Coordinates of C-alpha atoms and ligand atoms in Angstrom, one line a residue:
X300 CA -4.6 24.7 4.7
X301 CA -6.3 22.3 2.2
X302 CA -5.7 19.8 -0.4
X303 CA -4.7 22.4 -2.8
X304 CA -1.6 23.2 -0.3
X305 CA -0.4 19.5 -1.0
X306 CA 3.1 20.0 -3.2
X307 CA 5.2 16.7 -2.9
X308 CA 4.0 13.4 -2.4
X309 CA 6.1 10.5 -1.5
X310 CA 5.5 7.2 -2.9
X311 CA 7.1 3.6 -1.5
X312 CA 7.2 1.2 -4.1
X313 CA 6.5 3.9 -6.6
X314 CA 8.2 2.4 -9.6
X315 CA 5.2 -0.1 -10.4
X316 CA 2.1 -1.8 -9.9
X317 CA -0.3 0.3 -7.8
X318 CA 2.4 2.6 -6.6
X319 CA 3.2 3.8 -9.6
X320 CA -0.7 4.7 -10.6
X321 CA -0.4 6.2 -6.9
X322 CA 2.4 8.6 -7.9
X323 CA 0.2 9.3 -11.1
X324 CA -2.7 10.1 -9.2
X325 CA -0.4 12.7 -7.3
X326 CA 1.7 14.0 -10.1
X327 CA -2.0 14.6 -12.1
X328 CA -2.6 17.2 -9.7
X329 CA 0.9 18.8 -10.0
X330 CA 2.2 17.4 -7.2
X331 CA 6.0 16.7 -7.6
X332 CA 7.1 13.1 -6.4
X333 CA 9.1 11.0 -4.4
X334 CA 9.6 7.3 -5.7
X335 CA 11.2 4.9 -3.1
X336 CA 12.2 1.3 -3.8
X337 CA 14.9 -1.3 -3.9
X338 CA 15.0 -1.3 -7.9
X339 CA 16.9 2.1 -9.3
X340 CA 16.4 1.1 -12.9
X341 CA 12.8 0.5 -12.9
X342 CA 12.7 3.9 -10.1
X343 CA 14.3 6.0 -12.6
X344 CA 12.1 4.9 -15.9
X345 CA 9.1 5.4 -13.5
X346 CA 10.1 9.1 -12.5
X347 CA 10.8 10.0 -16.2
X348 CA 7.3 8.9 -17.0
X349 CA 5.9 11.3 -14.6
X350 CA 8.3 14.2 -15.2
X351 CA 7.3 13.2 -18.8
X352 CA 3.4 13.1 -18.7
X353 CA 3.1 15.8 -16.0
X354 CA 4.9 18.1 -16.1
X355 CA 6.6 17.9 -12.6
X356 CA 9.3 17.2 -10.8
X357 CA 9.9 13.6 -9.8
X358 CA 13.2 12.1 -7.4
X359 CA 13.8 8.8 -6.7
X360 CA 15.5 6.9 -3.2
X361 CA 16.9 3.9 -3.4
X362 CA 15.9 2.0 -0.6
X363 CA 15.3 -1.6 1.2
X364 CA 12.2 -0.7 3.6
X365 CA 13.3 -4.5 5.0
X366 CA 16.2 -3.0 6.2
X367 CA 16.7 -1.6 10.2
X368 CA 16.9 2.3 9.8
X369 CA 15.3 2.1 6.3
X370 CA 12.5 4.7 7.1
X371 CA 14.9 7.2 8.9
X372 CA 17.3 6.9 5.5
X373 CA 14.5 7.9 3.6
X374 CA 13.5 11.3 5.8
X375 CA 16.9 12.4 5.4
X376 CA 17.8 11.7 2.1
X377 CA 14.4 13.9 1.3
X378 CA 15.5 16.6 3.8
X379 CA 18.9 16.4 2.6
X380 CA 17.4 17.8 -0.9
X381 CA 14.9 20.1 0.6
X382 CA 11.9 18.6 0.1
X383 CA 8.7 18.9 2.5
X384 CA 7.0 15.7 2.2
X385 CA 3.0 17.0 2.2
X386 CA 1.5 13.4 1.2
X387 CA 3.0 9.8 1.9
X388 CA 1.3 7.2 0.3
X389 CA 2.5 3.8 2.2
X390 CA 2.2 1.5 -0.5
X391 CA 5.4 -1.5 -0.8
X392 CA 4.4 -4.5 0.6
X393 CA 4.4 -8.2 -0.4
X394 CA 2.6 -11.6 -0.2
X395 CA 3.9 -14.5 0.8
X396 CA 2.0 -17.9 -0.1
X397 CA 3.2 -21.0 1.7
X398 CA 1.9 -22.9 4.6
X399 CA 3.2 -21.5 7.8
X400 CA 5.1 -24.5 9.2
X401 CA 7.0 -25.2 5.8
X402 CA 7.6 -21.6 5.5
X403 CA 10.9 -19.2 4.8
X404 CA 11.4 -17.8 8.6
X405 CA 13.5 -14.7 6.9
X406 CA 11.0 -14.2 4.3
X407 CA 8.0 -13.7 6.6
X408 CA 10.3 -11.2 8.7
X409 CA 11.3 -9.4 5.5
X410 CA 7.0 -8.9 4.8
X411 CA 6.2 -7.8 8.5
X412 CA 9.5 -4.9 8.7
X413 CA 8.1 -4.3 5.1
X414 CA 4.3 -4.0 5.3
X415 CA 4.2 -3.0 8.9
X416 CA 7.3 -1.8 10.7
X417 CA 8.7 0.3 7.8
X418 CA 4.9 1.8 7.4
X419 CA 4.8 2.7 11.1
X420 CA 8.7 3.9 10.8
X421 CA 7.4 6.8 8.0
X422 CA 4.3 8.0 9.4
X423 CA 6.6 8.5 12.3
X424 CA 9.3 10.4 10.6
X425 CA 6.9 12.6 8.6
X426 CA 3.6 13.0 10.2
X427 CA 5.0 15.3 12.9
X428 CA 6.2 17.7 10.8
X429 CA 2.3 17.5 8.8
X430 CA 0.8 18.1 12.2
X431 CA 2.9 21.3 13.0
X432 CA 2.2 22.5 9.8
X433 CA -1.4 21.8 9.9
X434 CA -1.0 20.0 6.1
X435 CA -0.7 17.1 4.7
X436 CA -2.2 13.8 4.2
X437 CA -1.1 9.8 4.5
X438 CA -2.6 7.3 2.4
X439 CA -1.5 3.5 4.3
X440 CA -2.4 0.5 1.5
X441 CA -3.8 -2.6 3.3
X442 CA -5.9 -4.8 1.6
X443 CA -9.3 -6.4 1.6
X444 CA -7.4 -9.5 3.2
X445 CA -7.1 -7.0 6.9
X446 CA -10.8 -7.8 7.3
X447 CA -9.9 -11.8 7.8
X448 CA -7.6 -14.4 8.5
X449 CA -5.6 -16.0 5.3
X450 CA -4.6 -19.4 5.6
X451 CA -1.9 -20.6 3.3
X452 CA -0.7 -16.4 3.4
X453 CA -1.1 -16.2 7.5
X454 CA 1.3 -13.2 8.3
X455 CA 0.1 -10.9 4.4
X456 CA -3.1 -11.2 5.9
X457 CA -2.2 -10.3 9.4
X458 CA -0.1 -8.0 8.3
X459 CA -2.9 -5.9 6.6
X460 CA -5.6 -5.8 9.6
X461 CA -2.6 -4.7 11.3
X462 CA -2.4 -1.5 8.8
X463 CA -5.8 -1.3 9.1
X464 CA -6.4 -0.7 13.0
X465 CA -3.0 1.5 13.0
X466 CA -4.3 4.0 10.1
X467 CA -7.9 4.2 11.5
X468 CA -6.4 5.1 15.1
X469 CA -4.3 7.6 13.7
X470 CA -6.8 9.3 11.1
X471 CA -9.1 9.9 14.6
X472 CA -5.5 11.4 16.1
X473 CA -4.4 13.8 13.3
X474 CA -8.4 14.7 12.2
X475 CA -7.8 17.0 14.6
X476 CA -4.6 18.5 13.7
X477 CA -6.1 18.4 9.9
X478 CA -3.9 16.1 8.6
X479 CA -5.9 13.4 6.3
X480 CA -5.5 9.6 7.0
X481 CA -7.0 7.4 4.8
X482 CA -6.6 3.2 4.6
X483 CA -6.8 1.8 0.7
X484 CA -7.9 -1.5 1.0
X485 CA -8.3 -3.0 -2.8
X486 CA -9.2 -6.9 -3.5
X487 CA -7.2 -8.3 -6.0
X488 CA -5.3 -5.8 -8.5
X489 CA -4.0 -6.5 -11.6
X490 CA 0.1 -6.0 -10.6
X491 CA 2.8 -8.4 -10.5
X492 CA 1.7 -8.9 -6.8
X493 CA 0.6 -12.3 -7.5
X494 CA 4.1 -13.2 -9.2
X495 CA 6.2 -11.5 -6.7
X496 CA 3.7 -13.6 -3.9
X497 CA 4.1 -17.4 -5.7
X498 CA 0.0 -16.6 -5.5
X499 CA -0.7 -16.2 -9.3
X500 CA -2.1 -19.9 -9.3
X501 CA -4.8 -19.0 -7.2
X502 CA -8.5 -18.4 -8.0
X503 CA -8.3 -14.8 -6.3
X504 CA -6.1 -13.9 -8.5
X505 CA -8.1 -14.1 -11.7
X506 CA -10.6 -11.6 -10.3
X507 CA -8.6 -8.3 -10.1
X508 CA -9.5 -4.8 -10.5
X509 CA -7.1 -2.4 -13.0
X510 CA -4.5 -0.8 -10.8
X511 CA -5.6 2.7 -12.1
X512 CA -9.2 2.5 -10.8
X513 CA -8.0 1.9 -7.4
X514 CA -5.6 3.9 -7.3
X515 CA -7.7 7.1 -8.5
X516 CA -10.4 5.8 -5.9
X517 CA -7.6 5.9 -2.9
X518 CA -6.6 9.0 -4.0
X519 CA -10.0 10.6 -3.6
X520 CA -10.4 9.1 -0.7
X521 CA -7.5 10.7 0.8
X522 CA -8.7 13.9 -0.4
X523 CA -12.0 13.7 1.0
X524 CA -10.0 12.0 4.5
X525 CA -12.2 9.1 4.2
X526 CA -11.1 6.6 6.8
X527 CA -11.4 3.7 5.1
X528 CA -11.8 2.9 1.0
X529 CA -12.6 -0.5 -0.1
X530 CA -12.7 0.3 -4.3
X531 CA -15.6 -2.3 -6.5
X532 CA -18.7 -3.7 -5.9
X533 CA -16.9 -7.0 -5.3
X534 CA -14.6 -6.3 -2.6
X535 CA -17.1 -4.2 -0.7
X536 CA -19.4 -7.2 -1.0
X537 CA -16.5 -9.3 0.5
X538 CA -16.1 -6.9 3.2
X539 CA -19.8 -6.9 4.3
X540 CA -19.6 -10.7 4.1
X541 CA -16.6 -11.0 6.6
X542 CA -18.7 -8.7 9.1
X543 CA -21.8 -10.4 9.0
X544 CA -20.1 -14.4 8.5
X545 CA -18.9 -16.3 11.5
X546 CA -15.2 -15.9 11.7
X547 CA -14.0 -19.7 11.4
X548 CA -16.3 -19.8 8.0
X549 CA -14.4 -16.2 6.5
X550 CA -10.9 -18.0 7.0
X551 CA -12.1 -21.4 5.6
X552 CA -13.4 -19.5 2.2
X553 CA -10.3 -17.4 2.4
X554 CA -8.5 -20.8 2.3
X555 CA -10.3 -22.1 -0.1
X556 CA -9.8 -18.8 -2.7
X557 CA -5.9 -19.1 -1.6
X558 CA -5.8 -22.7 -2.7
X559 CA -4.6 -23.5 -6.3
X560 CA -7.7 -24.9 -8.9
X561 CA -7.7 -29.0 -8.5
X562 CA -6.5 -29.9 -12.6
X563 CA -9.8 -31.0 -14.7
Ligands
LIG784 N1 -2.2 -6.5 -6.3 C1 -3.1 -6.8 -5.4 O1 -4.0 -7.7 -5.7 C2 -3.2 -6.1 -4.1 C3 -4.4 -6.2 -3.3 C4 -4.5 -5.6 -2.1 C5 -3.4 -4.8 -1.6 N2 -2.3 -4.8 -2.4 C6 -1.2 -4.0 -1.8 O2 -0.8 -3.0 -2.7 C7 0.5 -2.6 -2.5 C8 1.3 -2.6 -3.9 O3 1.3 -3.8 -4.4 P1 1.2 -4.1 -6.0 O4 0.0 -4.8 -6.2 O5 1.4 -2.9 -6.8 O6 2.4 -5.2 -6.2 P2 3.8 -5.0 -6.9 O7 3.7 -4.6 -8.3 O8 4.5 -6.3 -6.5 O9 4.5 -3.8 -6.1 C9 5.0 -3.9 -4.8 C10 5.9 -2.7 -4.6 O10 6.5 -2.7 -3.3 C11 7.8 -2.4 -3.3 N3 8.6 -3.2 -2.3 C12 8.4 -4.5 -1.9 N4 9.3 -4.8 -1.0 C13 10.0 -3.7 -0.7 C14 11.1 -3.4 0.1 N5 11.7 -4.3 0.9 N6 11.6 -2.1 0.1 C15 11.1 -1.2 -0.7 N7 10.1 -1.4 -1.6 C16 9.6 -2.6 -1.6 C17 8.3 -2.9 -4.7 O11 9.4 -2.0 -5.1 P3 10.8 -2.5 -5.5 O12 10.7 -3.9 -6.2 O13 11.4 -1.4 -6.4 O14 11.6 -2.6 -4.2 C18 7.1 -2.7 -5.6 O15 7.1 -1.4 -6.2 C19 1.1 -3.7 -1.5 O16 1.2 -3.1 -0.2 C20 0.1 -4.8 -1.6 O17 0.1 -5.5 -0.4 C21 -2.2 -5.4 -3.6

């Protein structure tokens, strides 16, 4: 069983931003998709678009992945309408930029059941059933930020080398099984991210890649079950930076990209 075997493709936070190129990427190669989000306006519009432009068939769920049991409502909502999930792409998450000690306790809870918990949760519920079959593949989105610490955005950043370790431990598990596992880790992307993160102040922010090029370069990726894709010359640079610097000095620049331009 190959890539070509690959049927449906589920998509978290599929209804915009990089998600939504994600679920492109997938429905480009006749795939037919599964959009999952909080937002069923925005989740429908998006799955038109595909059905629209490709061709396939494309389903939405309606779900918080904040939520306890969110990942378990998902599986059987997709069983429930008879659907073999062949690809997950893992791709909500959130930022969160304040200073730790004046922060929003619930909010940074929220991010870690989001970008971690609900992440581990799916893998969990679907890549069983890819093992058995001997098909499938799971694309995890972390983020250039998993290769430091982030001052001013402590728990995003954490929350991403977390993703990081977990999908490169598991693409060694499942190689063997042939399941695919591959960890998209763009620097900054041109999505409402940096809205949605109170970040969009930030000089980080102003150097972002087009959502489409990354997500056509995590998508290959997948295919070929790299472990690890880090899209641009720029955040590849970064990357080779944070291995070589001392760590203190990585998470004083990252601090320093995190904080807001001083007004001329
Ligand atoms: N933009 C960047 O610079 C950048 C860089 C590196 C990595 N990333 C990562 O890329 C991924 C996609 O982000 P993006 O840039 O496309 O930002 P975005 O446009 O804000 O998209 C985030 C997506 O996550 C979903 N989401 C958030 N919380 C959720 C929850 N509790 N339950 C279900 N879905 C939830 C949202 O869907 P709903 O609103 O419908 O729930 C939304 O579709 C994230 O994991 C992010 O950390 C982004």
């Amino acid at each position: 069983m190959g890539t070509k075997d690959w049927k449906t493709a589920l998509v978290t936070g599929g209804a915009g931003g990089l998600g939504f190129e994600l679920a492109r990427q997938c429905a480009a190669r006749g795939m037919d998709v599964v959009l999952v989000g909080r937002n069923e306006e925005r989740l429908v519009e998006a799955a038109a678009q595909l059905e629209f432009e490709h061709n396939i068939k494309a389903h939405v769920v309606v779900c918080d992945l904040a939520k306890v049991g969110a990942a378990a409502k998902v599986s059987a909502r997709v069983r429930e309408v008879g659907l073999v999930v062949d690809v997950l792409v893992n791709n909500a998450g959130f930022g969160y930029d304040a200073r730790f000690v004046e922060s929003d306790m619930a909010r940074q809870r929220e991010l870690i059941l989001t970008n971690d918990l609900a992440l581990v949760e799916l893998v969990g519920e679907f890549a069983p059933d890819m093992a058995a079959r001997k098909c499938g593949g799971i694309l995890n989105v972390a983020s250039v930020a998993g290769f430091m610490p982030g001052p001013d955005m402590a728990t995003y950043y954490a929350s991403k080398a977390f993703v990081q370790s977990f999908s490169q431990a598991i693409h060694v598990e499942l190689r063997r099984a042939g399941v695919h596992v591959s960890t998209l880790c763009p620097g900054p992307v041109r999505t409402a991210f940096w809205e949605n993160a109170d970040a969009a102040h930030t000089p980080i922010s102003r150097i972002a890649l087009d959502a489409p090029f990354v997500a056509s370069e995590g998508f290959n990726a997948l295919c070929r079950n790299k472990a690890l894709c880090v899209p641009g010359a720029l955040a590849k640079t970064i990357v080779f930076a944070t291995r070589l610097a001392p760590r203190g000095f990585v998470a004083r620049t990252a601090a320093a990209l995190q904080r807001p331009r001083k007004k001329k």
